[in-house]
CSV table of N, CA and C and ligand atoms in Angstrom, one decimal:
chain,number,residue,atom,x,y,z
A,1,UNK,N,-10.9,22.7,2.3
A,1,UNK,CA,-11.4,21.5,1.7
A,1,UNK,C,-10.7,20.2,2.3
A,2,UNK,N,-11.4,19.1,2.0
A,2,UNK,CA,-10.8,17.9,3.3
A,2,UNK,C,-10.2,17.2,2.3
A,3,UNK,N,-9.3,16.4,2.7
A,3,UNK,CA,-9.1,15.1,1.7
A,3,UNK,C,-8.6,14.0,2.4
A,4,UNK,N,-8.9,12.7,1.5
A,4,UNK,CA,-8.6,11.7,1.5
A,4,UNK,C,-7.7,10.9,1.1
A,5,UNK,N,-6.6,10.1,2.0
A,5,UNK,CA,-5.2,9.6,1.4
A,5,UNK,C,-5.2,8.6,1.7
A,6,UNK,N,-5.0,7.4,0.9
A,6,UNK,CA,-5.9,6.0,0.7
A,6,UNK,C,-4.3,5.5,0.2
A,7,UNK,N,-3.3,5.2,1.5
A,7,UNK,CA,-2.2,4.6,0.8
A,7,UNK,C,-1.8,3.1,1.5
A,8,UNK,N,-1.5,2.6,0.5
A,8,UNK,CA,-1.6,1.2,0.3
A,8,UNK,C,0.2,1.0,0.5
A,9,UNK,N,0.5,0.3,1.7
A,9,UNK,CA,1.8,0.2,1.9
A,9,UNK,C,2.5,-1.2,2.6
A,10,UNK,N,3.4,-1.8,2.4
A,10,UNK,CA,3.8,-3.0,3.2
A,10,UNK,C,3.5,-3.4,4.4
A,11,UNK,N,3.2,-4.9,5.0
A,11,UNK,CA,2.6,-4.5,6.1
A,11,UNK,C,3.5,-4.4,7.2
A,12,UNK,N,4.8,-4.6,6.8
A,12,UNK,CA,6.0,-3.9,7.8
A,12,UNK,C,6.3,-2.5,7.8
A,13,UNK,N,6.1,-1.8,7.0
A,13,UNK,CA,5.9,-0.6,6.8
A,13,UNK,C,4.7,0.2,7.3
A,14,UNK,N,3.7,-0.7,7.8
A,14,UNK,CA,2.1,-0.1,8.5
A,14,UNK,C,2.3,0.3,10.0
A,15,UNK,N,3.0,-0.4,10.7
A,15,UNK,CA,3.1,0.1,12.7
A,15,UNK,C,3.9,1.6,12.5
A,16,UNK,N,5.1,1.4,11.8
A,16,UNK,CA,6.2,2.8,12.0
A,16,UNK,C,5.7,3.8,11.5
A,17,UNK,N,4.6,3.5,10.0
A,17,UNK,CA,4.3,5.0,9.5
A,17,UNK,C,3.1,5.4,10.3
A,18,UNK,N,2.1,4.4,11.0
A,18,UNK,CA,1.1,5.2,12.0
A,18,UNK,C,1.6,5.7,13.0
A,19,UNK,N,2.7,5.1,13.6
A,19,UNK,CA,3.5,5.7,14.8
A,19,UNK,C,4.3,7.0,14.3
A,20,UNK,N,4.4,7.3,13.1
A,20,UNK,CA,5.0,8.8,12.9
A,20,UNK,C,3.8,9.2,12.7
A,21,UNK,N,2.9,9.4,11.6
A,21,UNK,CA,1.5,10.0,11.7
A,21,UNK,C,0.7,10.7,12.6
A,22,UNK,N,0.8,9.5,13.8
A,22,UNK,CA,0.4,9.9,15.3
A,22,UNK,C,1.1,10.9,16.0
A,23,UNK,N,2.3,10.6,15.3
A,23,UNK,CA,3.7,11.8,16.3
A,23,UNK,C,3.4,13.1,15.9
A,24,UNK,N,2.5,13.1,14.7
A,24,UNK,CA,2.9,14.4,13.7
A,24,UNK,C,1.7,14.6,14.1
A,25,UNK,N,0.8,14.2,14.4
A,25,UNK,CA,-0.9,15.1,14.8
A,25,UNK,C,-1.9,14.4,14.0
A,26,UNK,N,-1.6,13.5,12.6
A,26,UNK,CA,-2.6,12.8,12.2
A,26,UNK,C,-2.8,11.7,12.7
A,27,UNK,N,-4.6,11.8,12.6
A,27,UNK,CA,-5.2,10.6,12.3
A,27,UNK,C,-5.3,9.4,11.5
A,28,UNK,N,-5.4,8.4,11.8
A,28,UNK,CA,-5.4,7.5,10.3
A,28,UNK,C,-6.2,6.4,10.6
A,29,UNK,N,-6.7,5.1,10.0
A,29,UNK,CA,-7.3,4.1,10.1
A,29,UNK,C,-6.2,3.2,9.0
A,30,UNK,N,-5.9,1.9,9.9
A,30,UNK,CA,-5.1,0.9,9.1
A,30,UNK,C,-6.8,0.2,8.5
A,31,UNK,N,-6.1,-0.9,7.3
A,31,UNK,CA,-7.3,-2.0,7.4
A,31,UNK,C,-6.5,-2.8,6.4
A,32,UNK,N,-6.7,-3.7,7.0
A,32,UNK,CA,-6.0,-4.8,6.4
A,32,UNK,C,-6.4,-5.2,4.9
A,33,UNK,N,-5.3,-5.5,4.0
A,33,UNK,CA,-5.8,-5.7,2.5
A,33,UNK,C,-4.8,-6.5,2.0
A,34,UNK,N,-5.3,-7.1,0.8
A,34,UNK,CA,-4.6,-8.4,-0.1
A,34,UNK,C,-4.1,-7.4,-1.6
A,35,UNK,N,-3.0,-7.3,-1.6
A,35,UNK,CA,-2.6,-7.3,-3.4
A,35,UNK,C,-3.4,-8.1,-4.2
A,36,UNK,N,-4.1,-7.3,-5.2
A,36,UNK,CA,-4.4,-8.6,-6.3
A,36,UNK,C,-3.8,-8.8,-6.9
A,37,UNK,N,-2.2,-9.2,-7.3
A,37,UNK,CA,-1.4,-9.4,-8.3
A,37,UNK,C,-0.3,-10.7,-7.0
A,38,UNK,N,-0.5,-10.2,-6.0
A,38,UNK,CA,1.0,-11.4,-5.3
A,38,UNK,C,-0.1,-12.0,-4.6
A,39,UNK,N,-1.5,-11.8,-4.4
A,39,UNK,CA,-2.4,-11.8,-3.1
A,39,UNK,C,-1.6,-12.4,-2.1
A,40,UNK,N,-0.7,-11.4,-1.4
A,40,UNK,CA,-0.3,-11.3,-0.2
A,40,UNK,C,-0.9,-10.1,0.6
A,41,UNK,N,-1.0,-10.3,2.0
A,41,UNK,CA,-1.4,-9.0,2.8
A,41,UNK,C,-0.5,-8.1,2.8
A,42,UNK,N,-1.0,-6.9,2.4
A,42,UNK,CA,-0.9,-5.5,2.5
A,42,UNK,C,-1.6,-4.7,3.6
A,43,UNK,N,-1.9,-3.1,3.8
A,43,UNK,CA,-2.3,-2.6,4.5
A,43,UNK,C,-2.5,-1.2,3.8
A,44,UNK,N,-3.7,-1.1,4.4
A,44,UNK,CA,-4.0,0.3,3.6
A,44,UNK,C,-4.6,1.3,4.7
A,45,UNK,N,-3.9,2.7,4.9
A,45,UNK,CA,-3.6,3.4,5.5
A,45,UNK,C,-4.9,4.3,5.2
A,46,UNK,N,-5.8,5.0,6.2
A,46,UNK,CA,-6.7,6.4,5.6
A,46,UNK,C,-6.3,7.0,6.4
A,47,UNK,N,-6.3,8.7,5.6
A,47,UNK,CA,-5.6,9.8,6.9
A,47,UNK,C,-6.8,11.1,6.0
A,48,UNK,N,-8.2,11.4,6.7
A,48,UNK,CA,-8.5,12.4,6.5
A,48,UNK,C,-7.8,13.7,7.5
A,49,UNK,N,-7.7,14.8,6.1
A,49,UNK,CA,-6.7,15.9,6.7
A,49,UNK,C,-7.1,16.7,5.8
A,50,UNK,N,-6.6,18.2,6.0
A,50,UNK,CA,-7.1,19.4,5.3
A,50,UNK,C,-6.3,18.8,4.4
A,51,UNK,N,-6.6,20.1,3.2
A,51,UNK,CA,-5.6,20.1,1.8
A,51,UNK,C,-4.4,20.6,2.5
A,52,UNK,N,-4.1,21.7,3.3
A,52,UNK,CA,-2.8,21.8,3.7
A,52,UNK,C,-2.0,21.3,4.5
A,53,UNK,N,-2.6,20.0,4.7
A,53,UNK,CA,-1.6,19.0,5.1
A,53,UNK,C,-1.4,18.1,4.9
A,54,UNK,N,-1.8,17.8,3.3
A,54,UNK,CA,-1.3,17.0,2.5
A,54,UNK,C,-0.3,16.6,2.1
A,55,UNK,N,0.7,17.6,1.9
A,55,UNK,CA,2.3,17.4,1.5
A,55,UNK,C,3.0,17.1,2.4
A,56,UNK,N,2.5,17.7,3.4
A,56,UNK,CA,3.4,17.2,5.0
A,56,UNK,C,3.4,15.2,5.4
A,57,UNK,N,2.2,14.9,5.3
A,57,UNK,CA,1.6,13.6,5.2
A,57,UNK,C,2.5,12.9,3.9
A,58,UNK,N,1.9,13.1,3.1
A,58,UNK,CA,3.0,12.5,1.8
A,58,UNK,C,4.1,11.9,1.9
A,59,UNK,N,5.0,13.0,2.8
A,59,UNK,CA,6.2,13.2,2.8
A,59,UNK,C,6.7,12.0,4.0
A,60,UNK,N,5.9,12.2,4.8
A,60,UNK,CA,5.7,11.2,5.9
A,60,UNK,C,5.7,9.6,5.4
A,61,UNK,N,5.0,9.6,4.3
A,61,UNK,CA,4.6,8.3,3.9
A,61,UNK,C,6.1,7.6,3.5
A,62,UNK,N,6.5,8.7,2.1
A,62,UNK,CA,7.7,8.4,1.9
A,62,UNK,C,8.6,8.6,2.8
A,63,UNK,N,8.6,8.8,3.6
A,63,UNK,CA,10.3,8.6,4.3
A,63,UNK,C,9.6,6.9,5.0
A,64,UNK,N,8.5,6.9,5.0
A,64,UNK,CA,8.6,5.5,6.1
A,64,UNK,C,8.2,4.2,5.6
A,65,UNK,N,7.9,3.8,4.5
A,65,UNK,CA,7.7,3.0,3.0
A,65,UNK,C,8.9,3.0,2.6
A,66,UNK,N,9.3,1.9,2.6
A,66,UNK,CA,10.3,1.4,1.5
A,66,UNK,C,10.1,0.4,0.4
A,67,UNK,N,10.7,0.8,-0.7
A,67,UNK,CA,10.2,-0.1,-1.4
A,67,UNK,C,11.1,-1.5,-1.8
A,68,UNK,N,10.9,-2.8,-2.3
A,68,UNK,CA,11.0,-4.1,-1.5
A,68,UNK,C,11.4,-4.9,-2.9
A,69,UNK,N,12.2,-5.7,-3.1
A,69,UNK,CA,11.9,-7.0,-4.5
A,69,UNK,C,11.4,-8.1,-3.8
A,70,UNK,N,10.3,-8.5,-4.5
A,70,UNK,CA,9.7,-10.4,-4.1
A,70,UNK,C,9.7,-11.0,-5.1
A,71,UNK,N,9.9,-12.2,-5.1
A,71,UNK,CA,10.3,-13.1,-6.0
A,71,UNK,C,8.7,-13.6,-5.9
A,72,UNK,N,7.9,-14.2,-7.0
A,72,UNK,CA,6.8,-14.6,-7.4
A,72,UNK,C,7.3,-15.8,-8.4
A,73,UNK,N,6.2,-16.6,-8.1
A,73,UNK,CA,6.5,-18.3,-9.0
A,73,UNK,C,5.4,-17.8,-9.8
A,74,UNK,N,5.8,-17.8,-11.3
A,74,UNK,CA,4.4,-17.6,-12.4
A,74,UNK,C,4.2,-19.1,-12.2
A,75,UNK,N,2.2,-19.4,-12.5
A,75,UNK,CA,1.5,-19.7,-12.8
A,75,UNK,C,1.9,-20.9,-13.8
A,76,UNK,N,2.1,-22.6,-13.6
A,76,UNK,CA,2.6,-23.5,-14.9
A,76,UNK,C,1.5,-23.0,-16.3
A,77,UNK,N,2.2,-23.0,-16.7
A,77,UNK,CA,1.2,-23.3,-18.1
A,77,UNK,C,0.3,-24.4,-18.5
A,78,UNK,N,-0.4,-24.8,-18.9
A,78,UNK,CA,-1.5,-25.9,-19.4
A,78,UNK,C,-0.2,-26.8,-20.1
A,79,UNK,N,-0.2,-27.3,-19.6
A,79,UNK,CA,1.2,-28.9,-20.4
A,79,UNK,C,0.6,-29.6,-20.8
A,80,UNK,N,1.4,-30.6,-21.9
A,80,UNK,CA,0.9,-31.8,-23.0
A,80,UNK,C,1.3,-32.7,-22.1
A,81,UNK,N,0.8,-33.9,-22.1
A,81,UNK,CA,0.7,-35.2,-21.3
A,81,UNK,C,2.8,-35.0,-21.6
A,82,UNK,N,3.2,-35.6,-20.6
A,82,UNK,CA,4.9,-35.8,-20.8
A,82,UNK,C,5.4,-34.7,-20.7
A,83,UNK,N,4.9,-33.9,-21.1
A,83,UNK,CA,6.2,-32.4,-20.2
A,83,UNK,C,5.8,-31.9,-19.2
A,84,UNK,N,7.1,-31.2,-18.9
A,84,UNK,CA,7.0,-30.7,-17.6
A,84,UNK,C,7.7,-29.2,-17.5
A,85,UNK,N,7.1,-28.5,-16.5
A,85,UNK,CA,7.5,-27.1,-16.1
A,85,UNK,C,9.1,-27.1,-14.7
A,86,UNK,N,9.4,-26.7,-15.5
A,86,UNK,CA,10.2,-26.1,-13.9
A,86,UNK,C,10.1,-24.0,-13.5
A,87,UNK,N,9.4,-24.0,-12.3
A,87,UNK,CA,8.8,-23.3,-12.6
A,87,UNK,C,10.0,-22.2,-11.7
A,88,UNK,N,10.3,-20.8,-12.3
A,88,UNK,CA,11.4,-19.9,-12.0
A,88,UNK,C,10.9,-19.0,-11.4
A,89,UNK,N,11.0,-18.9,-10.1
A,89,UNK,CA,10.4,-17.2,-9.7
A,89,UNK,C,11.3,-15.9,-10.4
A,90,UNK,N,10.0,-15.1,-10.6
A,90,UNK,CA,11.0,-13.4,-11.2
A,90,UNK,C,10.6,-13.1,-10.2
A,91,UNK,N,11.0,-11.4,-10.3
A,91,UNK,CA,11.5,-10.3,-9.4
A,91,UNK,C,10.3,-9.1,-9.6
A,92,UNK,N,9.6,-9.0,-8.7
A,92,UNK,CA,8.6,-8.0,-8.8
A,92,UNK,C,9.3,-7.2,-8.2
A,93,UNK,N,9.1,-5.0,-8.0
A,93,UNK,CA,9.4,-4.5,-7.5
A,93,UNK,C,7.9,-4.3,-6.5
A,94,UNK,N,7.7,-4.2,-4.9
A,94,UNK,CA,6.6,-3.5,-4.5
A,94,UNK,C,6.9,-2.6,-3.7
A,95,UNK,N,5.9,-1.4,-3.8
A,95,UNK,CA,5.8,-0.2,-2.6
A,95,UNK,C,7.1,1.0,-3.7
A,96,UNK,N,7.8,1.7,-2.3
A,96,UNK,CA,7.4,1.7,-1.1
A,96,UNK,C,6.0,2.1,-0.4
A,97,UNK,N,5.2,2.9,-1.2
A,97,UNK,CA,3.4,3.4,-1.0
A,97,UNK,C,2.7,3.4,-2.4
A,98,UNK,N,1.5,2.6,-2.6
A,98,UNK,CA,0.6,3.5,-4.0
A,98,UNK,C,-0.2,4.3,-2.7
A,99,UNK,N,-0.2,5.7,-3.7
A,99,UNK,CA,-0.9,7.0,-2.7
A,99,UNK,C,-2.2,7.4,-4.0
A,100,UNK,N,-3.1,7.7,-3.0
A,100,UNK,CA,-4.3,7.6,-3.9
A,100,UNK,C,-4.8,9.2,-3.0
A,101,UNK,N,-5.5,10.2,-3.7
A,101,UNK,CA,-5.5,11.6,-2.6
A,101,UNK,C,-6.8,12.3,-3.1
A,102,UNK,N,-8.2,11.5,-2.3
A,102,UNK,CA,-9.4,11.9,-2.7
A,102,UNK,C,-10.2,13.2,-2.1
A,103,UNK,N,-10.9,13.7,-3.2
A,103,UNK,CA,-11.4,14.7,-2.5
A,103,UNK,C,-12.6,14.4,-1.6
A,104,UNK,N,-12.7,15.3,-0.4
A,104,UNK,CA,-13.7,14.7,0.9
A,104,UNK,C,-14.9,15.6,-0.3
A,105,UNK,N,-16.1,15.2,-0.4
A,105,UNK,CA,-17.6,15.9,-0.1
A,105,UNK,C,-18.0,16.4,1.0
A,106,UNK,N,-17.8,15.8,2.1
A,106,UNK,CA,-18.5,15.8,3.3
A,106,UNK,C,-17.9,15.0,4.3
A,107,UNK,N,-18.0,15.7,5.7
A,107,UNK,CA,-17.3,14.7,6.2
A,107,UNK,C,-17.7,15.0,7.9
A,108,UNK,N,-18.3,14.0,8.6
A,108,UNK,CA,-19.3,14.1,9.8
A,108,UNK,C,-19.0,13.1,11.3
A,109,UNK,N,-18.9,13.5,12.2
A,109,UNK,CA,-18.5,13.0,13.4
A,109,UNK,C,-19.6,12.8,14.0
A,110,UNK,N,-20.4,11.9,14.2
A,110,UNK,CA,-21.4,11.9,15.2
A,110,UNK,C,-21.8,11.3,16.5
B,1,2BA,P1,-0.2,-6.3,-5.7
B,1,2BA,O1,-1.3,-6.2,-6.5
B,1,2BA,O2,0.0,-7.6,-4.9
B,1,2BA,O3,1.1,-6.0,-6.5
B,1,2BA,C1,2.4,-6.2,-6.0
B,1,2BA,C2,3.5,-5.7,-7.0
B,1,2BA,O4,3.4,-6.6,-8.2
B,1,2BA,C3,3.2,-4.3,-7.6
B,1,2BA,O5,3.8,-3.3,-6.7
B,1,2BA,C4,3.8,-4.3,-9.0
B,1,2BA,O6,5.2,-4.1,-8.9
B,1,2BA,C5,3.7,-5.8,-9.4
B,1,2BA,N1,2.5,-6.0,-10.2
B,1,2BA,C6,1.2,-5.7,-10.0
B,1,2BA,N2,0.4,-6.1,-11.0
B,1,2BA,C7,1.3,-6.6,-12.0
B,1,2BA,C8,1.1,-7.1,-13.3
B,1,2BA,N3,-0.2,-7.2,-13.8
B,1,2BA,N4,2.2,-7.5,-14.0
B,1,2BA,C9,3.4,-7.4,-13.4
B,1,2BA,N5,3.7,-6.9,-12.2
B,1,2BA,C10,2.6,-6.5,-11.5
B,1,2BA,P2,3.2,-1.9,-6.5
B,1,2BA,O7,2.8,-1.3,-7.8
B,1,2BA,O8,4.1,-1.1,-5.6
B,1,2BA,O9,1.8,-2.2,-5.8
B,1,2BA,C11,1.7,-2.6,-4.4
B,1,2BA,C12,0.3,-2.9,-4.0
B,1,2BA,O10,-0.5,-1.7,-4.1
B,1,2BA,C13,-0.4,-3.9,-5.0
B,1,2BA,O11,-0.2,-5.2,-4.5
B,1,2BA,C14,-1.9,-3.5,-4.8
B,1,2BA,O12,-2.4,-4.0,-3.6
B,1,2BA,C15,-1.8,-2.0,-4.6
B,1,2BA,N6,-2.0,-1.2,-5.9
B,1,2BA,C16,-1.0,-0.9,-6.7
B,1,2BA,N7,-1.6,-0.2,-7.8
B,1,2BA,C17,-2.9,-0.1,-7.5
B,1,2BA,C18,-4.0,0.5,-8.2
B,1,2BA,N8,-3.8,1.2,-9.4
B,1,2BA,N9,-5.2,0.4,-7.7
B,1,2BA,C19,-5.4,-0.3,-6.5
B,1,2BA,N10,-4.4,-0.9,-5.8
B,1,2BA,C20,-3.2,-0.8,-6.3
């Protein structure tokens, strides 16, 4: 059975994990993508591969994802004429990978 690994990883973390991928025998497709919560660019990795080499893949992902703190400026609030915001960035945690692992239907080279 085939599957599908749909992992969404830093995009400093996108050249070194296809360059081990590649080292290891998988295939993958980058494509470029936006977080919807920091909308910063991200990258999202596909690697169709049997089920039994799934874990091997996985494993790959995590050693080569790290995961990162970014500071984000919340959003001012709606203010009354005369006040004012000072606005504090907090501390998000992201990565090192969200891994998503779909099952293939079908799957065709033509
Ligand atoms: P972003 O949506 O830009 O989220 C970046 C980080 O911000 C997240 O890291 C999380 O720590 C934090 N975050 C996201 N939504 C939040 C919220 N509503 N309130 C507070 N903090 C929030 P990760 O969880 O490691 O996610 C990294 C990236 O993976 C995300 O970038 C998004 O592009 C993707 N992602 C994560 N979970 C997903 C999911 N369930 N479905 C689709 N994409 C997902």
């Amino acid at each position: 059975m085939m599957k599908l690994i749909l992992s969404i990883v830093h995009s400093d973390d996108a050249e070194i994990l296809i360059r081990a991928l590649e080292q290891r025998g998988h295939r993958c497709t980058k494509i470029s993508t936006t977080g919807g919560f920091l909308r910063e660019g991200n990258a999202t990795i596909l690697v169709g591969a049997e089920a039994a080499q799934v874990d091997e893949i996985l494993a790959i992902i995590k050693e080569n994802c790290h995961a990162r703190t970014q500071l984000v400026s919340p959003l001012p609030p709606v203010a009354e004429a005369g006040e004012f915001f000072i606005p504090r960035p907090v501390e998000v945690q992201v990565g090192g990978a969200t891994v998503f692992v779909l099952n293939v239907e079908r799957s065709e080279k033509f």
